GROMACS .gro file of C-alpha atoms in nm:
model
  210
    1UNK     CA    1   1.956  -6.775  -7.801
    2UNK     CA    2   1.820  -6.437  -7.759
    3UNK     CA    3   1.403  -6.416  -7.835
    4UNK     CA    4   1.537  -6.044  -8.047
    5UNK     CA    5   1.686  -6.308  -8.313
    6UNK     CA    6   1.417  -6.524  -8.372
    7UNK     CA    7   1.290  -6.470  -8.685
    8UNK     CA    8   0.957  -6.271  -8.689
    9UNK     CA    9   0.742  -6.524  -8.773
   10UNK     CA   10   0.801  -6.725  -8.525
   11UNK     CA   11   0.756  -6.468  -8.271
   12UNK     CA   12   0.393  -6.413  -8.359
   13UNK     CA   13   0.327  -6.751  -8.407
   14UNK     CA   14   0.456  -6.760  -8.038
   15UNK     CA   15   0.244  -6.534  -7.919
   16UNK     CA   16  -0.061  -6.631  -8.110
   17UNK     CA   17  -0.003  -6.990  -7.935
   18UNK     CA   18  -0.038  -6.831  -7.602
   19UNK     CA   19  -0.319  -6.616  -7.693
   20UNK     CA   20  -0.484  -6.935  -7.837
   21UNK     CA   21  -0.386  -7.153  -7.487
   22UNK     CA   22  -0.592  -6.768  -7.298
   23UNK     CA   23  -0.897  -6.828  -7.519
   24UNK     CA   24  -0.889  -7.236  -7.494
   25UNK     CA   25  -0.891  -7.171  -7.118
   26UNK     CA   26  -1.171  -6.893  -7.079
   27UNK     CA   27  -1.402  -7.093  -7.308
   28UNK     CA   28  -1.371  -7.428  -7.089
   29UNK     CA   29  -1.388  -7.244  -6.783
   30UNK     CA   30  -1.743  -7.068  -6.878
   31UNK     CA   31  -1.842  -7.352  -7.087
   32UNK     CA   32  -1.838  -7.621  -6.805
   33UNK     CA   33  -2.068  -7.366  -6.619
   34UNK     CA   34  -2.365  -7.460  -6.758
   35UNK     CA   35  -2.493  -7.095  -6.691
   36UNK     CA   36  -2.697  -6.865  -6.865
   37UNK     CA   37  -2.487  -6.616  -6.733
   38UNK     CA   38  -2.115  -6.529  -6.703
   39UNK     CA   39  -2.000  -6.652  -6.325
   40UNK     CA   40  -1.916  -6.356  -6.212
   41UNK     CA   41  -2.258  -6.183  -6.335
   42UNK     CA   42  -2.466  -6.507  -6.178
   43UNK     CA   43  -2.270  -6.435  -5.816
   44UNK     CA   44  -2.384  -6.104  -5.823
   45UNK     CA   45  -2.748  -6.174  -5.913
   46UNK     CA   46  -2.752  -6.470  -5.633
   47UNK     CA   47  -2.640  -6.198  -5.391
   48UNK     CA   48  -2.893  -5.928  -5.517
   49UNK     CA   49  -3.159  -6.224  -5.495
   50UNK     CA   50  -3.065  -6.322  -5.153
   51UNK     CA   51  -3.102  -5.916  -5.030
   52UNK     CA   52  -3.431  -5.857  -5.145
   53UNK     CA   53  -3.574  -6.098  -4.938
   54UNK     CA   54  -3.551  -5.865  -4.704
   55UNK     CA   55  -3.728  -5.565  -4.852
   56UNK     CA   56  -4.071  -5.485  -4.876
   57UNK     CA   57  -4.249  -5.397  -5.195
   58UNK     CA   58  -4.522  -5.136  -5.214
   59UNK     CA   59  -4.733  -5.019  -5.540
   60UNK     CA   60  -4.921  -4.707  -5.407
   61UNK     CA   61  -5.053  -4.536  -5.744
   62UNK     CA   62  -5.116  -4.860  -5.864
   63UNK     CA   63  -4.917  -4.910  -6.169
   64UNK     CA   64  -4.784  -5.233  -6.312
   65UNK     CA   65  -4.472  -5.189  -6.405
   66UNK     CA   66  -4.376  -4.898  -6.104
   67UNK     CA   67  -4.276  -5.021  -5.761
   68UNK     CA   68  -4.136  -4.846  -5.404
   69UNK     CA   69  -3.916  -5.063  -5.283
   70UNK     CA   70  -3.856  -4.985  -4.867
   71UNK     CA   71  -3.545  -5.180  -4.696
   72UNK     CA   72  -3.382  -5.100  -4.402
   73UNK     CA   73  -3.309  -4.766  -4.396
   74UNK     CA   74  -3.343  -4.803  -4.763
   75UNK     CA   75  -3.575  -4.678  -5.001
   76UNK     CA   76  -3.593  -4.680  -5.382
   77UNK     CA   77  -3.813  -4.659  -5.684
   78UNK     CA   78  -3.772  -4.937  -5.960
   79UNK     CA   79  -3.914  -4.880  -6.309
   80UNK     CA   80  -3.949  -5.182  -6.496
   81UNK     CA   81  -4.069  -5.069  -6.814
   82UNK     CA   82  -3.786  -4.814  -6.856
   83UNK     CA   83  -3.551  -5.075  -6.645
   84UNK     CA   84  -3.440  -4.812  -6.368
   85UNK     CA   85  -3.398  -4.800  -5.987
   86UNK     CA   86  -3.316  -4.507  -5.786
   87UNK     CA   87  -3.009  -4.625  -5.649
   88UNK     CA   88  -2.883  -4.623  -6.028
   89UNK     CA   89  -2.712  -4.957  -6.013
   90UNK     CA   90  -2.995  -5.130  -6.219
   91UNK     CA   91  -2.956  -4.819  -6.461
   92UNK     CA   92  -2.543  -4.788  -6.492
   93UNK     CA   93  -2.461  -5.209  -6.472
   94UNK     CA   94  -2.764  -5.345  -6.646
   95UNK     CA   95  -2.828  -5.603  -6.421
   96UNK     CA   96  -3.125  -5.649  -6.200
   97UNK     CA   97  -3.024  -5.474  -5.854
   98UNK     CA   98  -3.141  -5.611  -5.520
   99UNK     CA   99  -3.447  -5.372  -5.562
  100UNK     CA  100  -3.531  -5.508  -5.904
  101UNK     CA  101  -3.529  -5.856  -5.765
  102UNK     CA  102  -3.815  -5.761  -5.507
  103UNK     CA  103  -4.007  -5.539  -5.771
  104UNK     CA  104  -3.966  -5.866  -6.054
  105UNK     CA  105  -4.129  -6.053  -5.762
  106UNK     CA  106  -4.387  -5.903  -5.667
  107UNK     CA  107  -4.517  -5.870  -6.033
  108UNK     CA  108  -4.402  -6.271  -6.106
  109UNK     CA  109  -4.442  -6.412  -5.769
  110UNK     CA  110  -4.224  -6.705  -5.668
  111UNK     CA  111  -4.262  -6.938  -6.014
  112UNK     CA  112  -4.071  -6.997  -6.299
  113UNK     CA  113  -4.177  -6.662  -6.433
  114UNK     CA  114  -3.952  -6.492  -6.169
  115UNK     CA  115  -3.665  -6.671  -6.233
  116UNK     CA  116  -3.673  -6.605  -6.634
  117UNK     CA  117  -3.745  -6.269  -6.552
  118UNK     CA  118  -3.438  -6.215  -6.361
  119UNK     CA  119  -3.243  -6.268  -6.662
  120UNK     CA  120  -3.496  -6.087  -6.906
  121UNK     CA  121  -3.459  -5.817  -6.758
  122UNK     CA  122  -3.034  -5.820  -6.754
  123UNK     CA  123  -2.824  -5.693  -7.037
  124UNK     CA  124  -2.746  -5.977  -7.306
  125UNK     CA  125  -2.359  -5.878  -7.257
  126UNK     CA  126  -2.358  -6.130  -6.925
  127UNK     CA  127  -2.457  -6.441  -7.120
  128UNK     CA  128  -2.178  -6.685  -7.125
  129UNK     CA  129  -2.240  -6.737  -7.542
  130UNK     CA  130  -2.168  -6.337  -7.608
  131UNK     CA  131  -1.901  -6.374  -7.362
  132UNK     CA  132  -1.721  -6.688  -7.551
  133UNK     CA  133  -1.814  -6.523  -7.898
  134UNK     CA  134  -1.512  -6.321  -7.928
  135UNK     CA  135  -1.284  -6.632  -7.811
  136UNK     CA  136  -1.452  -6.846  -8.099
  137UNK     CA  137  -1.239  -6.710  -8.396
  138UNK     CA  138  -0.915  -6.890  -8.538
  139UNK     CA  139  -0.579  -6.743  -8.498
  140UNK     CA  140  -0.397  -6.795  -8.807
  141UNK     CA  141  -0.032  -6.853  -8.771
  142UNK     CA  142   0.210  -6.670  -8.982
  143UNK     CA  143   0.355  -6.879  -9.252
  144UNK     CA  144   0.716  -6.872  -9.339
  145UNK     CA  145   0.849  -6.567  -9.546
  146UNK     CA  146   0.899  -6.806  -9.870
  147UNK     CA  147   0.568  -6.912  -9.879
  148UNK     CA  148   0.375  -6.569  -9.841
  149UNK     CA  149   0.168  -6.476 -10.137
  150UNK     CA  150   0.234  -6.073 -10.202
  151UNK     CA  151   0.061  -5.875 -10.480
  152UNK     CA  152   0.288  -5.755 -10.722
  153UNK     CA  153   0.173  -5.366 -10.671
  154UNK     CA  154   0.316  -5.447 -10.314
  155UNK     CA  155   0.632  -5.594 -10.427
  156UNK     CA  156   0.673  -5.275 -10.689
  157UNK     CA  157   0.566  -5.022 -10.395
  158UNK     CA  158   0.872  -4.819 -10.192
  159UNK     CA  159   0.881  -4.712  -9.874
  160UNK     CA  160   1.048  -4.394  -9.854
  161UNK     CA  161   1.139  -4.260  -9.463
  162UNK     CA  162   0.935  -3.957  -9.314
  163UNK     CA  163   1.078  -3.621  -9.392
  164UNK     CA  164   1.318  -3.511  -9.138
  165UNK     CA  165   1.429  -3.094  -9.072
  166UNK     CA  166   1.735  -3.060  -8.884
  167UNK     CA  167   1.614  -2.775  -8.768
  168UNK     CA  168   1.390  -2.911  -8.566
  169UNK     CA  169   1.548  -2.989  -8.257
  170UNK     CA  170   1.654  -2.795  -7.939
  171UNK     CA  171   1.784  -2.454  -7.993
  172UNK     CA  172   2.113  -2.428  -7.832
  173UNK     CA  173   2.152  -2.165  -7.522
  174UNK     CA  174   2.455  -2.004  -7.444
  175UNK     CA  175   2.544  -2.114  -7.082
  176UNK     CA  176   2.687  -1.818  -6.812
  177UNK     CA  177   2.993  -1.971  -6.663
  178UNK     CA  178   2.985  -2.034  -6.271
  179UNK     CA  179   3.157  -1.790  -6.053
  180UNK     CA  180   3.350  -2.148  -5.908
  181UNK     CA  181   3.409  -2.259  -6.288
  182UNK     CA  182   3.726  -2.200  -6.445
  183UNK     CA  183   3.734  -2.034  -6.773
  184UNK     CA  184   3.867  -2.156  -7.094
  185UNK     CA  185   3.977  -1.924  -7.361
  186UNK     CA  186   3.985  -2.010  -7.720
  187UNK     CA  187   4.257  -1.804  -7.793
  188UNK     CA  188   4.567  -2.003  -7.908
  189UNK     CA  189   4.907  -1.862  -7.742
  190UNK     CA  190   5.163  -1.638  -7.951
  191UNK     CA  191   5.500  -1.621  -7.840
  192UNK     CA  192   5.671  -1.262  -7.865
  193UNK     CA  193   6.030  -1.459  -7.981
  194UNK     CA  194   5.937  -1.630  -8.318
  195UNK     CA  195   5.592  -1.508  -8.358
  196UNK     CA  196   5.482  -1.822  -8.378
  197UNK     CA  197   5.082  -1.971  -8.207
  198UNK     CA  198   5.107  -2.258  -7.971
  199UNK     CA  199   5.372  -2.172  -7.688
  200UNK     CA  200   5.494  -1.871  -7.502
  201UNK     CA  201   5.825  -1.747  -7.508
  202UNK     CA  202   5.932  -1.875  -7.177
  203UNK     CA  203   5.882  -2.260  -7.365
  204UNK     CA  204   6.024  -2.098  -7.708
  205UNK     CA  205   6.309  -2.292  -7.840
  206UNK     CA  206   6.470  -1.936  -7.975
  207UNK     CA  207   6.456  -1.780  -7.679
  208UNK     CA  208   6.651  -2.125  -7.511
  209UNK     CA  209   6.936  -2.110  -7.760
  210UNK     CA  210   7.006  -1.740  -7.694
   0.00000   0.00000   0.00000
């Protein structure tokens, strides 16, 4: 049976099935993680951790929260009050960038304090709960057309089609015949016998008998 004659109905209850088997999936998939953040988001943060060990931190004017962060062949200045880095990934992604990690620290040292602040100082959009919050709403199926409940200013309503202007379409073009075309006359024959449209006179049925 062809899916076009299913009744509609059943088509969106199809697809909200499979939509529903997407979001069951996701949501055990992060769940199981046991993560504050989304997988992806903790790869990249146990890569960015893993670079700035690496990198040395310096605080010339003194300031807390303001760091110069020198790698090889790298340098960049991290922010954390205003949560910027001069390489602009800790600005554009919202995530702490390899040069955060080394600024976060050297102000938090090696303790608990350091890890939390790794995450503290992340967006909130990579925690696996906002990522399974849109996944945690119901998909209601679509009930069969006898039992739906319409309002009776619904039922009363009509539905006329847009307004339509034939004269709205392509404006037709005279086409120039090709030189290699052969040309086709509207003109209906006349035969010179019986005076008569349709033949000539050498086909004219007069003209045979005399």
């Amino acid at each position: 049976m062809d899916e076009r004659e299913y009744p509609v109905s059943y088509i969106f209850n199809s697809i909200a099935k499979k939509i529903g088997e997407n979001f069951r999936e996701r949501d055990a998939f992060v769940g199981d993680k046991k993560n504050i953040f989304v997988p992806s988001a903790e790869r990249i943060l146990r890569d960015n951790k893993s670079a700035s060990d690496s990198l040395y931190i310096g605080n010339p004017n003194g300031v807390l929260d303001e760091y110069t962060v020198f790698g090889k062949g790298d340098t960049a200045k991290v922010n954390l009050l205003e949560r910027s880095c001069s390489c602009r990934k800790f600005d554009l992604v919202k995530m702490s960038c390899k040069h955060a990690m080394a600024a976060l620290q050297a102000k938090y040292g090696d303790g608990e304090d350091y890890g939390n602040s790794i995450y503290d100082y992340s967006s909130p959009i990579y925690k696996a709960e906002s990522y399974l919050l849109p996944y945690s709403e119901a998909i209601n199926v679509v009930l069969p057309e006898a039992e739906w409940t319409v309002p009776q200013e619904l039922v009363d309503t009509k539905i006329f089609p847009p307004s339509y202007d034939p004269k709205l379409r392509r404006k037709k073009v005279k086409r120039t015949t090709g030189i290699d075309e052969t040309f086709k006359s509207k003109r209906r024959n006349r035969c010179s016998i019986c005076k008569k449209f349709g033949h000539k006179r050498t086909t004219c049925r007069m003209g045979i008998k005399s």
